[in-house]
Every structure is written in structure tokens, then in C-alpha cells.
């Protein structure tokens, strides 16, 4: 157990860094999926009525977005008391919410069913980070 705790980010009395780490790892895994699997599999969440056909270039662009999201959140998870990294992680969650809100309700490239998981994760991240900002940045 000590070995596991030595690789996890310092939590400063809370679980937000672990949540951000989980989300970072998820984004990194999806980056690999976007590059190694078929575009149909990696772009499954964009299957709304106006969605463009799955294409390798689109999957790779989405993979790059996931990569930089993963890196930002990884740095923030391990440096949760740094206000600049905290803000970058916060805005990365806001960006995901913006992406999926517009893709579902404006452009109709995604359906609510496929966007529900990103809504829950990104929405939880935004709310949690707003509520805990003063706690982590005062450490």
C-alpha cells in the first residue's frame, strides 16, 4: 500500500487531486484509442443526427485534444496548490462542458445519451473545483 500511495498525488486532506488524476488517465487512454483504433470506435460519442462520418483525421484531432487535456490535469493533480495549474485544470473541465453542450444542443453532432458521461465528469469537476478552490490554494 505504501508503494501505491507514493505514486498518487498528495491529496491535502481531500480527494480532488485523485479525481483529477483519474480524469487525466482516462483522457490519456482515450488519446491512445483515437490513434490506434478505428475512427468509428474513437468517435462513438459523436453519433448525432448531424455528425460527420468518422474519419481518421477527426479522430486524431480529438486525440490531440485529449492529450493536452490529460497533461494539464496530470500536472494539476500533482500540483493542486499551484493557482495557475488549478485554473488550467478548471478551464479544461469548462472546455469539455462547452464542447459537449454545443455538440448536443447547437450542432447536433452528439446525442445526450453519449454526452451524459462527459457531462457528469466535467460538471462534477467544475463544481468541485469551484467549491474547493480556497481550500486547496491556501495549502
PDB file of C-alpha atoms in Angstrom:
ATOM      1  CA  UNK A   1       0.000   0.000   0.000  1.00  0.00           C
ATOM      2  CA  UNK A   2       2.904   2.369   0.693  1.00  0.00           C
ATOM      3  CA  UNK A   3       4.136   1.895  -2.857  1.00  0.00           C
ATOM      4  CA  UNK A   4       0.739   2.868  -4.264  1.00  0.00           C
ATOM      5  CA  UNK A   5       0.444   5.917  -2.038  1.00  0.00           C
ATOM      6  CA  UNK A   6       3.930   7.015  -3.083  1.00  0.00           C
ATOM      7  CA  UNK A   7       2.864   7.363  -6.728  1.00  0.00           C
ATOM      8  CA  UNK A   8      -0.507   9.015  -6.053  1.00  0.00           C
ATOM      9  CA  UNK A   9      -0.665  12.803  -5.857  1.00  0.00           C
ATOM     10  CA  UNK A  10      -0.659  14.468  -2.441  1.00  0.00           C
ATOM     11  CA  UNK A  11      -4.300  14.926  -1.506  1.00  0.00           C
ATOM     12  CA  UNK A  12      -4.008  17.671   1.134  1.00  0.00           C
ATOM     13  CA  UNK A  13      -6.935  16.260   3.083  1.00  0.00           C
ATOM     14  CA  UNK A  14      -9.286  15.851   0.118  1.00  0.00           C
ATOM     15  CA  UNK A  15      -9.986  13.708  -2.924  1.00  0.00           C
ATOM     16  CA  UNK A  16      -9.996  16.301  -5.708  1.00  0.00           C
ATOM     17  CA  UNK A  17      -6.403  15.505  -6.809  1.00  0.00           C
ATOM     18  CA  UNK A  18      -7.356  11.821  -7.166  1.00  0.00           C
ATOM     19  CA  UNK A  19     -10.428  12.723  -9.218  1.00  0.00           C
ATOM     20  CA  UNK A  20      -8.309  14.915 -11.479  1.00  0.00           C
ATOM     21  CA  UNK A  21      -5.719  12.136 -11.795  1.00  0.00           C
ATOM     22  CA  UNK A  22      -8.452   9.636 -12.743  1.00  0.00           C
ATOM     23  CA  UNK A  23      -9.757  12.015 -15.368  1.00  0.00           C
ATOM     24  CA  UNK A  24      -6.235  12.608 -16.673  1.00  0.00           C
ATOM     25  CA  UNK A  25      -5.602   8.883 -17.065  1.00  0.00           C
ATOM     26  CA  UNK A  26      -8.981   8.455 -18.792  1.00  0.00           C
ATOM     27  CA  UNK A  27      -8.109  11.188 -21.287  1.00  0.00           C
ATOM     28  CA  UNK A  28      -4.693   9.605 -21.927  1.00  0.00           C
ATOM     29  CA  UNK A  29      -6.289   6.226 -22.589  1.00  0.00           C
ATOM     30  CA  UNK A  30      -8.757   7.801 -24.991  1.00  0.00           C
ATOM     31  CA  UNK A  31      -5.853   9.504 -26.792  1.00  0.00           C
ATOM     32  CA  UNK A  32      -4.382   6.064 -27.483  1.00  0.00           C
ATOM     33  CA  UNK A  33      -7.789   4.800 -28.610  1.00  0.00           C
ATOM     34  CA  UNK A  34      -8.111   7.737 -31.024  1.00  0.00           C
ATOM     35  CA  UNK A  35      -4.809   6.862 -32.666  1.00  0.00           C
ATOM     36  CA  UNK A  36      -4.855   3.068 -32.611  1.00  0.00           C
ATOM     37  CA  UNK A  37      -8.478   2.053 -33.140  1.00  0.00           C
ATOM     38  CA  UNK A  38     -10.860   2.757 -35.953  1.00  0.00           C
ATOM     39  CA  UNK A  39     -12.354   6.254 -36.145  1.00  0.00           C
ATOM     40  CA  UNK A  40     -15.786   4.709 -35.635  1.00  0.00           C
ATOM     41  CA  UNK A  41     -14.770   3.419 -32.198  1.00  0.00           C
ATOM     42  CA  UNK A  42     -12.878   6.519 -31.092  1.00  0.00           C
ATOM     43  CA  UNK A  43     -15.603   8.951 -32.206  1.00  0.00           C
ATOM     44  CA  UNK A  44     -18.585   6.917 -30.978  1.00  0.00           C
ATOM     45  CA  UNK A  45     -19.748   9.748 -28.725  1.00  0.00           C
ATOM     46  CA  UNK A  46     -20.295  11.917 -31.811  1.00  0.00           C
ATOM     47  CA  UNK A  47     -23.122   9.966 -33.412  1.00  0.00           C
ATOM     48  CA  UNK A  48     -25.874  12.567 -33.504  1.00  0.00           C
ATOM     49  CA  UNK A  49     -28.081  13.306 -36.494  1.00  0.00           C
ATOM     50  CA  UNK A  50     -25.657  15.897 -37.956  1.00  0.00           C
ATOM     51  CA  UNK A  51     -22.427  14.097 -37.113  1.00  0.00           C
ATOM     52  CA  UNK A  52     -19.853  13.932 -39.888  1.00  0.00           C
ATOM     53  CA  UNK A  53     -18.701  10.484 -40.961  1.00  0.00           C
ATOM     54  CA  UNK A  54     -15.903   9.119 -38.749  1.00  0.00           C
ATOM     55  CA  UNK A  55     -12.563   9.952 -40.331  1.00  0.00           C
ATOM     56  CA  UNK A  56      -9.003   9.242 -39.125  1.00  0.00           C
ATOM     57  CA  UNK A  57      -8.087  12.949 -39.200  1.00  0.00           C
ATOM     58  CA  UNK A  58     -11.030  13.852 -36.971  1.00  0.00           C
ATOM     59  CA  UNK A  59     -10.116  11.042 -34.569  1.00  0.00           C
ATOM     60  CA  UNK A  60      -6.504  12.249 -34.436  1.00  0.00           C
ATOM     61  CA  UNK A  61      -7.551  15.858 -33.751  1.00  0.00           C
ATOM     62  CA  UNK A  62      -9.779  14.626 -30.935  1.00  0.00           C
ATOM     63  CA  UNK A  63      -6.865  12.525 -29.672  1.00  0.00           C
ATOM     64  CA  UNK A  64      -4.622  15.606 -29.551  1.00  0.00           C
ATOM     65  CA  UNK A  65      -7.303  17.478 -27.575  1.00  0.00           C
ATOM     66  CA  UNK A  66      -7.446  14.566 -25.144  1.00  0.00           C
ATOM     67  CA  UNK A  67      -3.660  14.501 -24.879  1.00  0.00           C
ATOM     68  CA  UNK A  68      -3.267  18.119 -23.822  1.00  0.00           C
ATOM     69  CA  UNK A  69      -6.280  17.809 -21.504  1.00  0.00           C
ATOM     70  CA  UNK A  70      -4.592  14.791 -19.914  1.00  0.00           C
ATOM     71  CA  UNK A  71      -1.275  16.586 -19.466  1.00  0.00           C
ATOM     72  CA  UNK A  72      -2.878  19.698 -17.943  1.00  0.00           C
ATOM     73  CA  UNK A  73      -4.866  17.610 -15.478  1.00  0.00           C
ATOM     74  CA  UNK A  74      -1.893  15.400 -14.614  1.00  0.00           C
ATOM     75  CA  UNK A  75       0.194  18.428 -13.676  1.00  0.00           C
ATOM     76  CA  UNK A  76      -2.726  19.913 -11.726  1.00  0.00           C
ATOM     77  CA  UNK A  77      -3.348  16.672  -9.815  1.00  0.00           C
ATOM     78  CA  UNK A  78       0.246  16.606  -8.544  1.00  0.00           C
ATOM     79  CA  UNK A  79       0.430  20.383  -8.001  1.00  0.00           C
ATOM     80  CA  UNK A  80      -3.081  21.125  -6.784  1.00  0.00           C
ATOM     81  CA  UNK A  81      -1.902  24.065  -4.662  1.00  0.00           C
ATOM     82  CA  UNK A  82      -0.489  25.939  -7.672  1.00  0.00           C
ATOM     83  CA  UNK A  83      -3.127  28.527  -8.663  1.00  0.00           C
ATOM     84  CA  UNK A  84      -2.087  28.571 -12.327  1.00  0.00           C
ATOM     85  CA  UNK A  85      -2.360  24.804 -12.731  1.00  0.00           C
ATOM     86  CA  UNK A  86      -5.578  24.771 -10.714  1.00  0.00           C
ATOM     87  CA  UNK A  87      -7.070  27.338 -13.100  1.00  0.00           C
ATOM     88  CA  UNK A  88      -5.867  25.457 -16.183  1.00  0.00           C
ATOM     89  CA  UNK A  89      -7.471  22.242 -14.930  1.00  0.00           C
ATOM     90  CA  UNK A  90     -10.675  24.112 -14.098  1.00  0.00           C
ATOM     91  CA  UNK A  91     -10.858  25.639 -17.577  1.00  0.00           C
ATOM     92  CA  UNK A  92     -10.179  22.255 -19.164  1.00  0.00           C
ATOM     93  CA  UNK A  93     -13.332  20.952 -17.462  1.00  0.00           C
ATOM     94  CA  UNK A  94     -15.266  24.036 -18.593  1.00  0.00           C
ATOM     95  CA  UNK A  95     -13.996  23.431 -22.133  1.00  0.00           C
ATOM     96  CA  UNK A  96     -15.287  19.858 -22.139  1.00  0.00           C
ATOM     97  CA  UNK A  97     -18.686  21.048 -20.921  1.00  0.00           C
ATOM     98  CA  UNK A  98     -18.748  23.710 -23.628  1.00  0.00           C
ATOM     99  CA  UNK A  99     -17.759  21.170 -26.292  1.00  0.00           C
ATOM    100  CA  UNK A 100     -20.474  18.684 -25.409  1.00  0.00           C
ATOM    101  CA  UNK A 101     -23.197  21.281 -24.762  1.00  0.00           C
ATOM    102  CA  UNK A 102     -22.653  22.795 -28.188  1.00  0.00           C
ATOM    103  CA  UNK A 103     -22.286  19.426 -29.919  1.00  0.00           C
ATOM    104  CA  UNK A 104     -25.573  18.153 -28.421  1.00  0.00           C
ATOM    105  CA  UNK A 105     -27.766  21.250 -28.417  1.00  0.00           C
ATOM    106  CA  UNK A 106     -26.365  23.528 -31.134  1.00  0.00           C
ATOM    107  CA  UNK A 107     -24.666  21.421 -33.801  1.00  0.00           C
ATOM    108  CA  UNK A 108     -26.466  18.116 -33.074  1.00  0.00           C
ATOM    109  CA  UNK A 109     -23.275  16.113 -33.717  1.00  0.00           C
ATOM    110  CA  UNK A 110     -23.753  14.189 -30.471  1.00  0.00           C
ATOM    111  CA  UNK A 111     -26.720  12.799 -28.636  1.00  0.00           C
ATOM    112  CA  UNK A 112     -27.494  13.358 -24.972  1.00  0.00           C
ATOM    113  CA  UNK A 113     -27.086   9.630 -24.307  1.00  0.00           C
ATOM    114  CA  UNK A 114     -23.446   9.641 -25.408  1.00  0.00           C
ATOM    115  CA  UNK A 115     -22.700  13.012 -23.785  1.00  0.00           C
ATOM    116  CA  UNK A 116     -24.072  12.109 -20.359  1.00  0.00           C
ATOM    117  CA  UNK A 117     -20.786  10.670 -19.035  1.00  0.00           C
ATOM    118  CA  UNK A 118     -18.724  13.732 -20.069  1.00  0.00           C
ATOM    119  CA  UNK A 119     -21.446  15.981 -18.584  1.00  0.00           C
ATOM    120  CA  UNK A 120     -21.246  14.173 -15.249  1.00  0.00           C
ATOM    121  CA  UNK A 121     -17.429  14.106 -15.110  1.00  0.00           C
ATOM    122  CA  UNK A 122     -16.821  17.634 -16.371  1.00  0.00           C
ATOM    123  CA  UNK A 123     -19.747  19.052 -14.421  1.00  0.00           C
ATOM    124  CA  UNK A 124     -18.514  17.367 -11.242  1.00  0.00           C
ATOM    125  CA  UNK A 125     -15.033  18.713 -11.893  1.00  0.00           C
ATOM    126  CA  UNK A 126     -16.279  22.280 -12.373  1.00  0.00           C
ATOM    127  CA  UNK A 127     -18.486  22.257  -9.276  1.00  0.00           C
ATOM    128  CA  UNK A 128     -15.883  20.517  -7.118  1.00  0.00           C
ATOM    129  CA  UNK A 129     -13.110  22.861  -8.195  1.00  0.00           C
ATOM    130  CA  UNK A 130     -15.226  25.964  -7.569  1.00  0.00           C
ATOM    131  CA  UNK A 131     -16.257  24.748  -4.110  1.00  0.00           C
ATOM    132  CA  UNK A 132     -12.753  23.659  -3.069  1.00  0.00           C
ATOM    133  CA  UNK A 133     -10.656  26.404  -4.672  1.00  0.00           C
ATOM    134  CA  UNK A 134      -9.927  28.316  -1.465  1.00  0.00           C
ATOM    135  CA  UNK A 135      -9.134  25.117   0.445  1.00  0.00           C
ATOM    136  CA  UNK A 136      -6.511  23.823  -1.979  1.00  0.00           C
ATOM    137  CA  UNK A 137      -4.962  27.161  -2.854  1.00  0.00           C
ATOM    138  CA  UNK A 138      -4.474  28.057   0.810  1.00  0.00           C
ATOM    139  CA  UNK A 139      -2.337  24.952   1.448  1.00  0.00           C
TER     140      UNK A 139
END
